[in-house]
PDB file of C-alpha atoms in Angstrom:
ATOM      1  CA  PRO E   1      -0.140   0.063   0.104  1.00 56.00           C
ATOM      2  CA  ALA E   2       0.994   3.619  -0.582  1.00 64.00           C
ATOM      3  CA  PRO E   3       2.419   5.661   2.472  1.00 72.00           C
ATOM      4  CA  ALA E   4      -0.133   7.445   4.205  1.00 84.00           C
ATOM      5  CA  GLN E   5      -0.315  11.316   3.664  1.00 86.00           C
ATOM      6  CA  GLU E   6       0.658  12.106   7.100  1.00 88.00           C
ATOM      7  CA  TRP E   7       3.771   9.906   7.090  1.00 91.00           C
ATOM      8  CA  LYS E   8       4.706  11.743   3.903  1.00 90.00           C
ATOM      9  CA  ALA E   9       4.332  15.145   5.269  1.00 87.00           C
ATOM     10  CA  GLN E  10       6.522  14.541   8.176  1.00 89.00           C
ATOM     11  CA  TYR E  11       9.415  12.461   6.448  1.00 91.00           C
ATOM     12  CA  VAL E  12       9.375  13.552   2.700  1.00 91.00           C
ATOM     13  CA  GLU E  13      10.544  17.073   2.092  1.00 87.00           C
ATOM     14  CA  ALA E  14      10.211  17.026  -1.736  1.00 90.00           C
ATOM     15  CA  PHE E  15      10.099  14.443  -4.794  1.00 92.00           C
ATOM     16  CA  VAL E  16      12.642  15.342  -7.444  1.00 93.00           C
ATOM     17  CA  PRO E  17      12.255  13.190 -10.578  1.00 93.00           C
ATOM     18  CA  VAL E  18      14.766  13.870 -13.135  1.00 93.00           C
ATOM     19  CA  ALA E  19      14.280  12.568 -16.787  1.00 93.00           C
ATOM     20  CA  GLY E  20      11.621  10.193 -15.307  1.00 92.00           C
ATOM     21  CA  SER E  21       9.942   7.598 -17.367  1.00 92.00           C
ATOM     22  CA  PHE E  22       6.232   7.457 -15.861  1.00 93.00           C
ATOM     23  CA  GLY E  23       5.237   5.847 -18.777  1.00 93.00           C
ATOM     24  CA  GLY E  24       8.143   3.584 -19.241  1.00 93.00           C
ATOM     25  CA  SER E  25      10.665   3.568 -22.162  1.00 92.00           C
ATOM     26  CA  LEU E  26      10.757   1.399 -25.308  1.00 92.00           C
ATOM     27  CA  GLN E  27      14.674   1.285 -24.816  1.00 90.00           C
ATOM     28  CA  SER E  28      14.130  -1.089 -22.029  1.00 91.00           C
ATOM     29  CA  LEU E  29      12.074  -3.191 -24.159  1.00 93.00           C
ATOM     30  CA  ARG E  30      14.847  -3.065 -26.888  1.00 90.00           C
ATOM     31  CA  MET E  31      17.558  -4.216 -24.534  1.00 88.00           C
ATOM     32  CA  VAL E  32      15.632  -7.315 -23.620  1.00 92.00           C
ATOM     33  CA  LEU E  33      14.809  -8.024 -27.169  1.00 91.00           C
ATOM     34  CA  SER E  34      17.786  -7.311 -29.401  1.00 82.00           C
ATOM     35  CA  GLY E  35      20.164  -5.709 -27.071  1.00 78.00           C
ATOM     36  CA  TYR E  36      21.002  -2.237 -26.407  1.00 73.00           C
ATOM     37  CA  LEU E  37      24.482  -1.269 -24.776  1.00 64.00           C
ATOM     38  CA  TRP E  38      23.199   2.037 -23.560  1.00 62.00           C
ATOM     39  CA  GLY E  39      25.997   4.045 -24.761  1.00 56.00           C
ATOM     40  CA  ILE E  40      28.945   1.760 -24.591  1.00 56.00           C
ATOM     41  CA  ASN E  41      31.237   2.026 -27.681  1.00 53.00           C
ATOM     42  CA  SER E  42      31.775  -1.461 -29.146  1.00 53.00           C
ATOM     43  CA  LYS E  43      35.123  -0.509 -30.389  1.00 58.00           C
ATOM     44  CA  SER E  44      36.564   0.580 -27.187  1.00 55.00           C
ATOM     45  CA  LEU E  45      34.932  -2.579 -25.297  1.00 59.00           C
ATOM     46  CA  PRO E  46      34.775  -5.100 -28.269  1.00 62.00           C
ATOM     47  CA  TRP E  47      34.065  -8.098 -25.636  1.00 64.00           C
ATOM     48  CA  ILE E  48      30.755  -6.539 -24.769  1.00 67.00           C
ATOM     49  CA  ASP E  49      27.916  -7.937 -27.038  1.00 70.00           C
ATOM     50  CA  GLY E  50      24.454  -6.775 -27.016  1.00 71.00           C
ATOM     51  CA  SER E  51      23.092  -9.991 -27.128  1.00 76.00           C
ATOM     52  CA  ILE E  52      24.719 -11.041 -23.716  1.00 78.00           C
ATOM     53  CA  LEU E  53      23.268  -7.849 -22.082  1.00 79.00           C
ATOM     54  CA  ALA E  54      19.843  -8.852 -23.542  1.00 83.00           C
ATOM     55  CA  GLU E  55      20.065 -12.284 -22.064  1.00 85.00           C
ATOM     56  CA  VAL E  56      21.213 -10.896 -18.566  1.00 85.00           C
ATOM     57  CA  SER E  57      18.536  -8.343 -18.577  1.00 87.00           C
ATOM     58  CA  ARG E  58      15.599 -10.521 -19.225  1.00 90.00           C
ATOM     59  CA  THR E  59      15.715 -11.505 -15.668  1.00 90.00           C
ATOM     60  CA  PHE E  60      15.796  -8.139 -14.192  1.00 88.00           C
ATOM     61  CA  GLY E  61      12.591  -6.960 -12.909  1.00 89.00           C
ATOM     62  CA  GLY E  62      13.552  -3.262 -12.827  1.00 89.00           C
ATOM     63  CA  VAL E  63      13.857  -3.556 -16.637  1.00 90.00           C
ATOM     64  CA  THR E  64      10.386  -5.190 -17.283  1.00 91.00           C
ATOM     65  CA  TRP E  65       8.844  -2.759 -14.981  1.00 91.00           C
ATOM     66  CA  ALA E  66      10.122   0.173 -17.010  1.00 91.00           C
ATOM     67  CA  PHE E  67       8.439  -1.331 -20.307  1.00 94.00           C
ATOM     68  CA  PRO E  68       6.356   0.895 -22.096  1.00 94.00           C
ATOM     69  CA  GLN E  69       2.814   1.209 -20.878  1.00 93.00           C
ATOM     70  CA  THR E  70      -0.493   3.060 -21.340  1.00 92.00           C
ATOM     71  CA  ILE E  71      -1.914   5.664 -18.909  1.00 92.00           C
ATOM     72  CA  PRO E  72      -5.467   6.237 -18.691  1.00 89.00           C
ATOM     73  CA  GLY E  73      -6.621   9.510 -20.281  1.00 87.00           C
ATOM     74  CA  HIS E  74      -2.958  10.365 -21.312  1.00 92.00           C
ATOM     75  CA  ILE E  75      -1.090   7.604 -23.272  1.00 93.00           C
ATOM     76  CA  GLU E  76      -3.476   5.530 -25.481  1.00 93.00           C
ATOM     77  CA  ASP E  77      -2.404   1.950 -26.669  1.00 94.00           C
ATOM     78  CA  TRP E  78      -0.051   1.969 -29.436  1.00 95.00           C
ATOM     79  CA  THR E  79       1.956  -0.578 -31.458  1.00 95.00           C
ATOM     80  CA  VAL E  80       5.271  -0.889 -29.974  1.00 95.00           C
ATOM     81  CA  VAL E  81       6.910  -4.017 -31.909  1.00 96.00           C
ATOM     82  CA  GLN E  82       6.258  -4.607 -35.354  1.00 95.00           C
ATOM     83  CA  THR E  83       7.653  -7.163 -37.705  1.00 94.00           C
ATOM     84  CA  PRO E  84       6.598  -7.828 -41.517  1.00 95.00           C
ATOM     85  CA  HIS E  85       3.650 -10.313 -40.545  1.00 94.00           C
ATOM     86  CA  ARG E  86       3.110  -9.533 -36.790  1.00 95.00           C
ATOM     87  CA  GLN E  87       2.821  -6.656 -34.315  1.00 95.00           C
ATOM     88  CA  TRP E  88       2.165  -6.146 -30.618  1.00 97.00           C
ATOM     89  CA  ARG E  89       0.570  -2.968 -28.932  1.00 96.00           C
ATOM     90  CA  ALA E  90       1.589  -1.911 -25.301  1.00 95.00           C
ATOM     91  CA  SER E  91      -1.314  -3.679 -23.760  1.00 94.00           C
ATOM     92  CA  GLU E  92      -0.045  -7.093 -25.496  1.00 95.00           C
ATOM     93  CA  LEU E  93       3.742  -6.920 -24.136  1.00 95.00           C
ATOM     94  CA  GLY E  94       2.894  -9.873 -21.658  1.00 94.00           C
ATOM     95  CA  GLN E  95       1.529 -12.217 -24.606  1.00 95.00           C
ATOM     96  CA  MET E  96       4.667 -10.796 -27.008  1.00 95.00           C
ATOM     97  CA  LEU E  97       6.982 -12.229 -24.579  1.00 95.00           C
ATOM     98  CA  HIS E  98       5.560 -15.487 -24.651  1.00 96.00           C
ATOM     99  CA  ASP E  99       5.142 -15.443 -28.267  1.00 96.00           C
ATOM    100  CA  VAL E 100       8.929 -14.980 -28.761  1.00 94.00           C
ATOM    101  CA  ASP E 101       9.603 -17.650 -26.099  1.00 95.00           C
ATOM    102  CA  LEU E 102      10.691 -15.415 -23.151  1.00 94.00           C
ATOM    103  CA  HIS E 103       8.465 -17.034 -20.758  1.00 95.00           C
ATOM    104  CA  THR E 104      10.310 -16.278 -17.507  1.00 95.00           C
ATOM    105  CA  THR E 105      10.512 -12.600 -18.546  1.00 94.00           C
ATOM    106  CA  ALA E 106       6.884 -12.647 -19.236  1.00 95.00           C
ATOM    107  CA  ASP E 107       6.196 -13.944 -15.716  1.00 95.00           C
ATOM    108  CA  ILE E 108       8.407 -11.110 -14.280  1.00 94.00           C
ATOM    109  CA  TYR E 109       6.795  -8.321 -16.469  1.00 94.00           C
ATOM    110  CA  ASN E 110       3.460  -9.552 -15.254  1.00 93.00           C
ATOM    111  CA  ALA E 111       4.385  -9.575 -11.669  1.00 92.00           C
ATOM    112  CA  THR E 112       5.811  -5.809 -12.019  1.00 89.00           C
ATOM    113  CA  ARG E 113       2.603  -4.535 -13.483  1.00 86.00           C
ATOM    114  CA  ARG E 114       1.114  -3.834 -10.116  1.00 82.00           C
ATOM    115  CA  TYR E 115       3.614  -1.096  -9.399  1.00 82.00           C
ATOM    116  CA  GLN E 116       2.585   2.193 -11.314  1.00 77.00           C
ATOM    117  CA  THR E 117       4.167   5.609 -11.182  1.00 76.00           C
ATOM    118  CA  TYR E 118       1.786   8.019 -12.815  1.00 85.00           C
ATOM    119  CA  GLN E 119      -0.493   8.744  -9.775  1.00 88.00           C
ATOM    120  CA  PRO E 120       0.423  12.110  -8.171  1.00 91.00           C
ATOM    121  CA  PRO E 121       2.706  11.575  -5.358  1.00 91.00           C
ATOM    122  CA  GLY E 122       1.036  14.046  -2.950  1.00 91.00           C
ATOM    123  CA  VAL E 123       4.158  15.723  -1.744  1.00 93.00           C
ATOM    124  CA  LYS E 124       5.919  18.847  -3.083  1.00 92.00           C
ATOM    125  CA  THR E 125       7.553  17.916  -6.553  1.00 93.00           C
ATOM    126  CA  TYR E 126      10.134  19.381  -8.799  1.00 91.00           C
ATOM    127  CA  CYS E 127       9.982  17.622 -11.948  1.00 92.00           C
ATOM    128  CA  PHE E 128      12.697  17.960 -14.543  1.00 92.00           C
ATOM    129  CA  TYR E 129      12.851  16.484 -17.859  1.00 93.00           C
ATOM    130  CA  GLY E 130      14.196  16.827 -21.551  1.00 91.00           C
ATOM    131  CA  ALA E 131      12.558  17.409 -24.747  1.00 91.00           C
ATOM    132  CA  GLY E 132      13.526  18.111 -28.447  1.00 91.00           C
ATOM    133  CA  THR E 133      15.258  14.950 -29.326  1.00 91.00           C
ATOM    134  CA  PRO E 134      14.153  11.994 -31.802  1.00 92.00           C
ATOM    135  CA  THR E 135      13.071   9.281 -29.628  1.00 93.00           C
ATOM    136  CA  PRO E 136      11.772   5.682 -30.590  1.00 92.00           C
ATOM    137  CA  LEU E 137       8.094   5.069 -30.129  1.00 94.00           C
ATOM    138  CA  THR E 138       7.895   1.669 -31.935  1.00 95.00           C
ATOM    139  CA  LEU E 139      10.583  -1.120 -32.809  1.00 94.00           C
ATOM    140  CA  LYS E 140      10.147  -1.929 -36.387  1.00 94.00           C
ATOM    141  CA  TYR E 141      11.849  -5.154 -37.570  1.00 94.00           C
ATOM    142  CA  THR E 142      12.445  -5.735 -41.332  1.00 93.00           C
ATOM    143  CA  ALA E 143      12.532  -9.420 -40.415  1.00 93.00           C
ATOM    144  CA  GLU E 144      10.665 -11.802 -38.113  1.00 93.00           C
ATOM    145  CA  ASP E 145      13.318 -12.303 -35.834  1.00 92.00           C
ATOM    146  CA  VAL E 146      13.051  -9.711 -32.936  1.00 91.00           C
ATOM    147  CA  TYR E 147      16.487 -10.922 -31.631  1.00 88.00           C
ATOM    148  CA  ASP E 148      18.176  -9.501 -34.694  1.00 87.00           C
ATOM    149  CA  SER E 149      19.533  -5.879 -33.756  1.00 82.00           C
ATOM    150  CA  GLY E 150      20.523  -5.662 -37.394  1.00 84.00           C
ATOM    151  CA  ALA E 151      16.983  -5.712 -38.719  1.00 88.00           C
ATOM    152  CA  LEU E 152      15.631  -3.027 -36.361  1.00 89.00           C
ATOM    153  CA  GLU E 153      14.268   0.297 -37.514  1.00 90.00           C
ATOM    154  CA  TYR E 154      12.394   2.996 -35.481  1.00 89.00           C
ATOM    155  CA  VAL E 155       9.296   5.040 -35.553  1.00 92.00           C
ATOM    156  CA  GLU E 156      10.439   8.244 -33.756  1.00 92.00           C
ATOM    157  CA  VAL E 157       8.643  11.120 -31.814  1.00 94.00           C
ATOM    158  CA  ASP E 158       9.675  13.805 -29.486  1.00 94.00           C
ATOM    159  CA  GLY E 159      11.525  13.016 -26.311  1.00 94.00           C
ATOM    160  CA  ASP E 160      14.823  12.937 -24.893  1.00 91.00           C
ATOM    161  CA  GLY E 161      16.228  10.268 -27.000  1.00 90.00           C
ATOM    162  CA  ALA E 162      15.432   7.360 -24.496  1.00 90.00           C
ATOM    163  CA  VAL E 163      11.967   8.233 -23.107  1.00 94.00           C
ATOM    164  CA  THR E 164       9.138   9.741 -25.195  1.00 94.00           C
ATOM    165  CA  ILE E 165       7.713  13.064 -24.241  1.00 95.00           C
ATOM    166  CA  ASP E 166       4.373  11.559 -23.269  1.00 94.00           C
ATOM    167  CA  SER E 167       6.130   9.357 -20.841  1.00 95.00           C
ATOM    168  CA  LEU E 168       8.107  12.264 -19.356  1.00 94.00           C
ATOM    169  CA  ASN E 169       5.638  14.785 -19.073  1.00 93.00           C
ATOM    170  CA  VAL E 170       3.097  12.851 -16.650  1.00 94.00           C
ATOM    171  CA  CYS E 171       3.875  15.348 -14.099  1.00 92.00           C
ATOM    172  CA  ASP E 172       2.561  18.089 -16.324  1.00 93.00           C
ATOM    173  CA  LEU E 173      -0.927  16.734 -15.500  1.00 93.00           C
ATOM    174  CA  TRP E 174      -0.047  17.082 -11.871  1.00 93.00           C
ATOM    175  CA  ALA E 175       0.959  20.717 -12.181  1.00 92.00           C
ATOM    176  CA  GLU E 176      -2.109  21.554 -13.944  1.00 91.00           C
ATOM    177  CA  GLU E 177      -4.234  20.127 -11.204  1.00 91.00           C
ATOM    178  CA  ASP E 178      -2.045  21.831  -8.369  1.00 92.00           C
ATOM    179  CA  PRO E 179       0.635  24.256  -9.596  1.00 89.00           C
ATOM    180  CA  ASP E 180       1.494  25.027  -5.922  1.00 89.00           C
ATOM    181  CA  MET E 181       2.389  21.379  -5.122  1.00 92.00           C
ATOM    182  CA  TYR E 182       3.945  20.524  -8.480  1.00 92.00           C
ATOM    183  CA  THR E 183       6.453  22.477 -10.423  1.00 89.00           C
ATOM    184  CA  VAL E 184       7.759  21.263 -13.787  1.00 90.00           C
ATOM    185  CA  VAL E 185      11.096  22.383 -15.642  1.00 88.00           C
ATOM    186  CA  ARG E 186      11.136  21.208 -19.057  1.00 89.00           C
ATOM    187  CA  LEU E 187      14.578  21.567 -20.838  1.00 86.00           C
ATOM    188  CA  THR E 188      14.309  21.884 -24.416  1.00 83.00           C
ATOM    189  CA  ASN E 189      16.793  20.235 -26.683  1.00 85.00           C
ATOM    190  CA  ALA E 190      18.113  18.069 -23.847  1.00 85.00           C
ATOM    191  CA  THR E 191      19.040  14.423 -24.009  1.00 87.00           C
ATOM    192  CA  HIS E 192      18.064  11.723 -21.436  1.00 89.00           C
ATOM    193  CA  VAL E 193      21.814  11.469 -20.231  1.00 85.00           C
ATOM    194  CA  GLY E 194      22.354  15.170 -20.309  1.00 85.00           C
ATOM    195  CA  THR E 195      19.448  15.897 -18.066  1.00 88.00           C
ATOM    196  CA  ILE E 196      20.579  13.156 -15.559  1.00 88.00           C
ATOM    197  CA  GLN E 197      24.098  14.566 -15.481  1.00 85.00           C
ATOM    198  CA  ARG E 198      22.585  18.017 -14.147  1.00 84.00           C
ATOM    199  CA  ALA E 199      20.558  16.115 -11.509  1.00 87.00           C
ATOM    200  CA  ASP E 200      22.925  17.208  -8.596  1.00 86.00           C
ATOM    201  CA  LYS E 201      22.583  20.804  -9.586  1.00 84.00           C
ATOM    202  CA  TYR E 202      18.932  20.574  -9.214  1.00 84.00           C
ATOM    203  CA  ILE E 203      18.832  18.480  -6.093  1.00 86.00           C
ATOM    204  CA  ARG E 204      21.343  20.809  -4.455  1.00 85.00           C
ATOM    205  CA  SER E 205      19.349  23.775  -5.185  1.00 82.00           C
ATOM    206  CA  ILE E 206      16.289  22.171  -3.515  1.00 83.00           C
ATOM    207  CA  ALA E 207      18.177  20.903  -0.493  1.00 81.00           C
ATOM    208  CA  TYR E 208      20.132  24.343   0.267  1.00 79.00           C
ATOM    209  CA  GLY E 209      16.930  26.152  -0.378  1.00 76.00           C
ATOM    210  CA  ASN E 210      18.036  27.893  -3.428  1.00 73.00           C
ATOM    211  CA  ILE E 211      15.340  26.606  -5.727  1.00 70.00           C
ATOM    212  CA  THR E 212      13.595  29.736  -6.070  1.00 68.00           C
ATOM    213  CA  LYS E 213      16.617  31.536  -7.298  1.00 69.00           C
ATOM    214  CA  MET E 214      17.300  28.529  -9.719  1.00 68.00           C
ATOM    215  CA  LEU E 215      14.036  28.736 -11.409  1.00 67.00           C
ATOM    216  CA  ARG E 216      14.240  32.257 -11.802  1.00 64.00           C
ATOM    217  CA  GLN E 217      17.565  31.927 -13.611  1.00 61.00           C
ATOM    218  CA  LEU E 218      15.594  29.346 -15.845  1.00 60.00           C
ATOM    219  CA  GLY E 219      13.085  31.909 -16.690  1.00 51.00           C
ATOM    220  CA  GLY E 220      10.456  31.913 -13.831  1.00 43.00           C
ATOM    221  CA  ASP E 221       9.452  31.685 -10.108  1.00 38.00           C
ATOM    222  CA  ILE E 222       7.757  28.699  -8.242  1.00 39.00           C
ATOM    223  CA  GLY E 223       4.281  29.134  -9.737  1.00 39.00           C
ATOM    224  CA  GLY E 224       5.584  32.209 -11.904  1.00 38.00           C
ATOM    225  CA  ALA E 225       4.462  30.435 -14.983  1.00 40.00           C
ATOM    226  CA  PRO E 226       1.100  28.981 -16.241  1.00 36.00           C
ATOM    227  CA  SER E 227       0.469  25.710 -14.212  1.00 42.00           C
ATOM    228  CA  GLY E 228       3.910  25.875 -12.722  1.00 53.00           C
ATOM    229  CA  ILE E 229       5.535  24.743 -15.977  1.00 56.00           C
ATOM    230  CA  LEU E 230       8.753  26.243 -16.853  1.00 56.00           C
ATOM    231  CA  GLU E 231      11.146  25.933 -19.880  1.00 56.00           C
ATOM    232  CA  GLU E 232      14.918  25.897 -20.015  1.00 53.00           C
ATOM    233  CA  GLU E 233      16.732  26.306 -23.305  1.00 48.00           C
ATOM    234  CA  GLY E 234      19.299  23.477 -22.487  1.00 43.00           C
ATOM    235  CA  PRO E 235      22.741  23.729 -23.908  1.00 38.00           C
ATOM    236  CA  TYR E 236      22.872  20.146 -25.273  1.00 36.00           C
ATOM    237  CA  ARG E 237      22.559  20.324 -28.843  1.00 37.00           C
ATOM    238  CA  ALA E 238      21.253  22.656 -31.445  1.00 35.00           C
ATOM    239  CA  PRO E 239      17.489  22.744 -32.060  1.00 34.00           C
ATOM    240  CA  GLY E 240      16.413  20.206 -34.461  1.00 38.00           C
ATOM    241  CA  ALA E 241      19.750  18.647 -34.504  1.00 40.00           C
ATOM    242  CA  ARG E 242      19.573  14.980 -34.539  1.00 40.00           C
ATOM    243  CA  PRO E 243      21.259  12.786 -31.967  1.00 40.00           C
ATOM    244  CA  PRO E 244      24.135  10.092 -32.836  1.00 36.00           C
ATOM    245  CA  PRO E 245      22.577   6.730 -33.862  1.00 35.00           C
ATOM    246  CA  LEU E 246      20.868   4.825 -30.919  1.00 33.00           C
ATOM    247  CA  HIS E 247      23.385   1.945 -31.194  1.00 31.00           C
ATOM    248  CA  ALA E 248      26.379   4.260 -30.735  1.00 29.00           C
ATOM    249  CA  THR E 249      27.657   6.444 -27.588  1.00 31.00           C
ATOM    250  CA  GLU E 250      25.487   9.575 -27.319  1.00 36.00           C
ATOM    251  CA  GLY E 251      28.463  11.571 -26.464  1.00 37.00           C
ATOM    252  CA  ASP E 252      27.049  12.796 -23.125  1.00 39.00           C
ATOM    253  CA  GLY E 253      29.666  11.520 -21.013  1.00 40.00           C
ATOM    254  CA  LEU E 254      28.049   8.162 -20.205  1.00 42.00           C
ATOM    255  CA  THR E 255      30.801   6.035 -21.899  1.00 43.00           C
ATOM    256  CA  PRO E 256      33.690   6.833 -19.616  1.00 47.00           C
ATOM    257  CA  TYR E 257      31.471   5.903 -16.437  1.00 49.00           C
ATOM    258  CA  VAL E 258      30.489   2.820 -18.148  1.00 49.00           C
ATOM    259  CA  HIS E 259      34.143   1.877 -19.225  1.00 49.00           C
ATOM    260  CA  LEU E 260      35.082   2.703 -15.640  1.00 53.00           C
ATOM    261  CA  ALA E 261      32.318   0.507 -13.988  1.00 57.00           C
ATOM    262  CA  THR E 262      33.071  -2.315 -16.515  1.00 54.00           C
ATOM    263  CA  ALA E 263      36.775  -2.376 -15.555  1.00 54.00           C
ATOM    264  CA  GLY E 264      36.092  -2.450 -11.967  1.00 60.00           C
ATOM    265  CA  ALA E 265      33.627  -5.246 -12.395  1.00 58.00           C
ATOM    266  CA  LEU E 266      36.371  -7.197 -14.293  1.00 54.00           C
ATOM    267  CA  VAL E 267      38.814  -6.575 -11.536  1.00 56.00           C
ATOM    268  CA  VAL E 268      36.258  -7.723  -8.906  1.00 59.00           C
ATOM    269  CA  GLY E 269      35.386 -10.738 -10.877  1.00 55.00           C
ATOM    270  CA  VAL E 270      38.999 -11.815 -11.248  1.00 53.00           C
ATOM    271  CA  ALA E 271      39.637 -11.277  -7.372  1.00 56.00           C
ATOM    272  CA  LEU E 272      36.708 -13.450  -6.701  1.00 57.00           C
ATOM    273  CA  LEU E 273      37.720 -16.298  -8.948  1.00 56.00           C
ATOM    274  CA  SER E 274      41.240 -16.120  -7.746  1.00 53.00           C
ATOM    275  CA  ALA E 275      40.517 -16.313  -4.152  1.00 53.00           C
ATOM    276  CA  PRO E 276      39.419 -19.868  -3.837  1.00 59.00           C
ATOM    277  CA  LEU E 277      42.415 -20.967  -6.019  1.00 54.00           C
ATOM    278  CA  GLY E 278      44.790 -18.840  -3.625  1.00 54.00           C
ATOM    279  CA  LEU E 279      43.239 -20.383  -0.469  1.00 54.00           C
ATOM    280  CA  GLY E 280      43.454 -23.916  -2.001  1.00 57.00           C
ATOM    281  CA  VAL E 281      47.103 -23.520  -2.395  1.00 50.00           C
ATOM    282  CA  LEU E 282      47.821 -22.055   1.044  1.00 53.00           C
ATOM    283  CA  ALA E 283      45.534 -25.162   2.628  1.00 56.00           C
ATOM    284  CA  ALA E 284      47.748 -27.566   0.555  1.00 54.00           C
ATOM    285  CA  ARG E 285      50.922 -25.911   1.656  1.00 57.00           C
ATOM    286  CA  ARG E 286      49.911 -25.920   5.262  1.00 58.00           C
ATOM    287  CA  VAL E 287      49.071 -29.765   5.112  1.00 53.00           C
ATOM    288  CA  TRP E 288      52.328 -30.595   3.418  1.00 54.00           C
ATOM    289  CA  THR E 289      54.452 -28.502   6.093  1.00 56.00           C
ATOM    290  CA  TRP E 290      52.508 -30.474   8.987  1.00 56.00           C
ATOM    291  CA  GLN E 291      53.377 -33.803   7.488  1.00 57.00           C
ATOM    292  CA  ARG E 292      56.714 -33.380   6.188  1.00 55.00           C
ATOM    293  CA  PRO E 293      59.190 -35.328   8.351  1.00 57.00           C
ATOM    294  CA  ARG E 294      62.200 -33.527   9.853  1.00 55.00           C
ATOM    295  CA  ALA E 295      65.604 -34.218   8.792  1.00 54.00           C
ATOM    296  CA  GLY E 296      67.346 -36.641  11.273  1.00 54.00           C
ATOM    297  CA  ASP E 297      64.137 -37.534  12.986  1.00 53.00           C
ATOM    298  CA  GLY E 298      62.835 -40.969  12.341  1.00 51.00           C
ATOM    299  CA  ALA E 299      59.528 -40.580  14.226  1.00 49.00           C
ATOM    300  CA  SER E 300      56.617 -38.822  12.577  1.00 47.00           C
ATOM    301  CA  SER E 301      56.842 -35.012  13.051  1.00 46.00           C
ATOM    302  CA  VAL E 302      53.386 -34.219  12.790  1.00 44.00           C
ATOM    303  CA  PRO E 303      52.680 -31.227  15.230  1.00 44.00           C
ATOM    304  CA  ALA E 304      50.730 -31.924  18.394  1.00 43.00           C
ATOM    305  CA  CYS E 305      47.927 -29.911  17.175  1.00 43.00           C
ATOM    306  CA  ALA E 306      47.654 -31.932  14.097  1.00 40.00           C
ATOM    307  CA  ALA E 307      47.809 -35.023  15.941  1.00 41.00           C
ATOM    308  CA  ARG E 308      45.117 -33.782  18.225  1.00 42.00           C
ATOM    309  CA  HIS E 309      42.944 -32.606  15.438  1.00 41.00           C
ATOM    310  CA  PRO E 310      42.612 -34.207  12.051  1.00 41.00           C
ATOM    311  CA  VAL E 311      43.851 -32.063   8.961  1.00 36.00           C
ATOM    312  CA  THR E 312      40.445 -32.097   7.670  1.00 36.00           C
ATOM    313  CA  GLU E 313      38.814 -30.516  10.724  1.00 36.00           C
ATOM    314  CA  LEU E 314      41.493 -27.817  10.912  1.00 33.00           C
ATOM    315  CA  LEU E 315      40.611 -26.827   7.162  1.00 35.00           C
TER     316      LEU E 315
END
C-alpha cells in the first residue's frame, strides 16, 4: 500500500524526478529483445556484446517494470513492436514475450505491473525532464526475428532520446491540477543522459533552499509560470539536430563511466575467481608442512595440534 499522507508530510521534504519515465521506455524493451548497450562504444569495449546484455537483462525486474505502458487519459494504446507479419501493442507485451519464447521474462513483467508510477505523489514535487530529441516510439523489424538488432528500425517522436515526451510529461498533469504542489521544468533540446548529469545541480538547489533562485534563472519563479511549468533552453545540442545513432555512444559522458564500471567489475570478478585458488594453495601448503618429516628424526613429526585434530577439521 502507498504511504499515508501523514507519513509523507512528516518524512518527505520533496520529490525530485529527473528524466523520469513515468510511462516506461521503449529502450528497456529493446534491451531485452535485441540488446542495447546504453552508450557503450563497441569499438572501445569489443568484448561487450548486446546479445549478452539482452540475455542477462531478461531476468531483471527493474527492466521489465520500465517497459512502455498506457496511462488512462494520457497515453493511449499503440504498436510498440512490429515485424513484417506480426505486431504487438503496449497492452499486449506480456503475450508478446510468450510469443517470442521469453516465458520467464513474461512472468516477471506480469508481476511488476502492479507497481505504477503515474499517480500524483501527494508531496512537494520538482519535475525535470528533457525534450526536443528524436526518440523511438515503435521497434520496427524488417525480419521476423526480434532478436536481430541488424533488422531493427524505428518510428520516432519527440522526447529525450530514450523516453518519449508523453512518458516524461506525466508530471505536467499534476502541475495543471495543483501548480503550488507540483513544479515542472522542461529542458528543451536536452537528452536523457544530459538531463541526468545535471541532477545534482537541481537537487542541491532544493536541499540548500535555493530552488527559487534557480527557477528564476531558468525563466520564472515557483508558480510564476502557467500551471507551474517552466522551460529552459538546454545547451545540449542545436534545435532540430539529430542525436547520434541509438546504437552508438551519445557523447553525453556516459561512456567513460560505463567503461570505469566495467573495468571495476572485471577486477572484482578476477579477484573473486582467484580467491578460492589462492586459499586452496595455502591450505595444501599447510598440510604438506605439517606432515613433512624433519631431517634426522625417524619418528613422525606431525605437530601436536595436528595429531589432536585431523587435518580435515583444521581446514
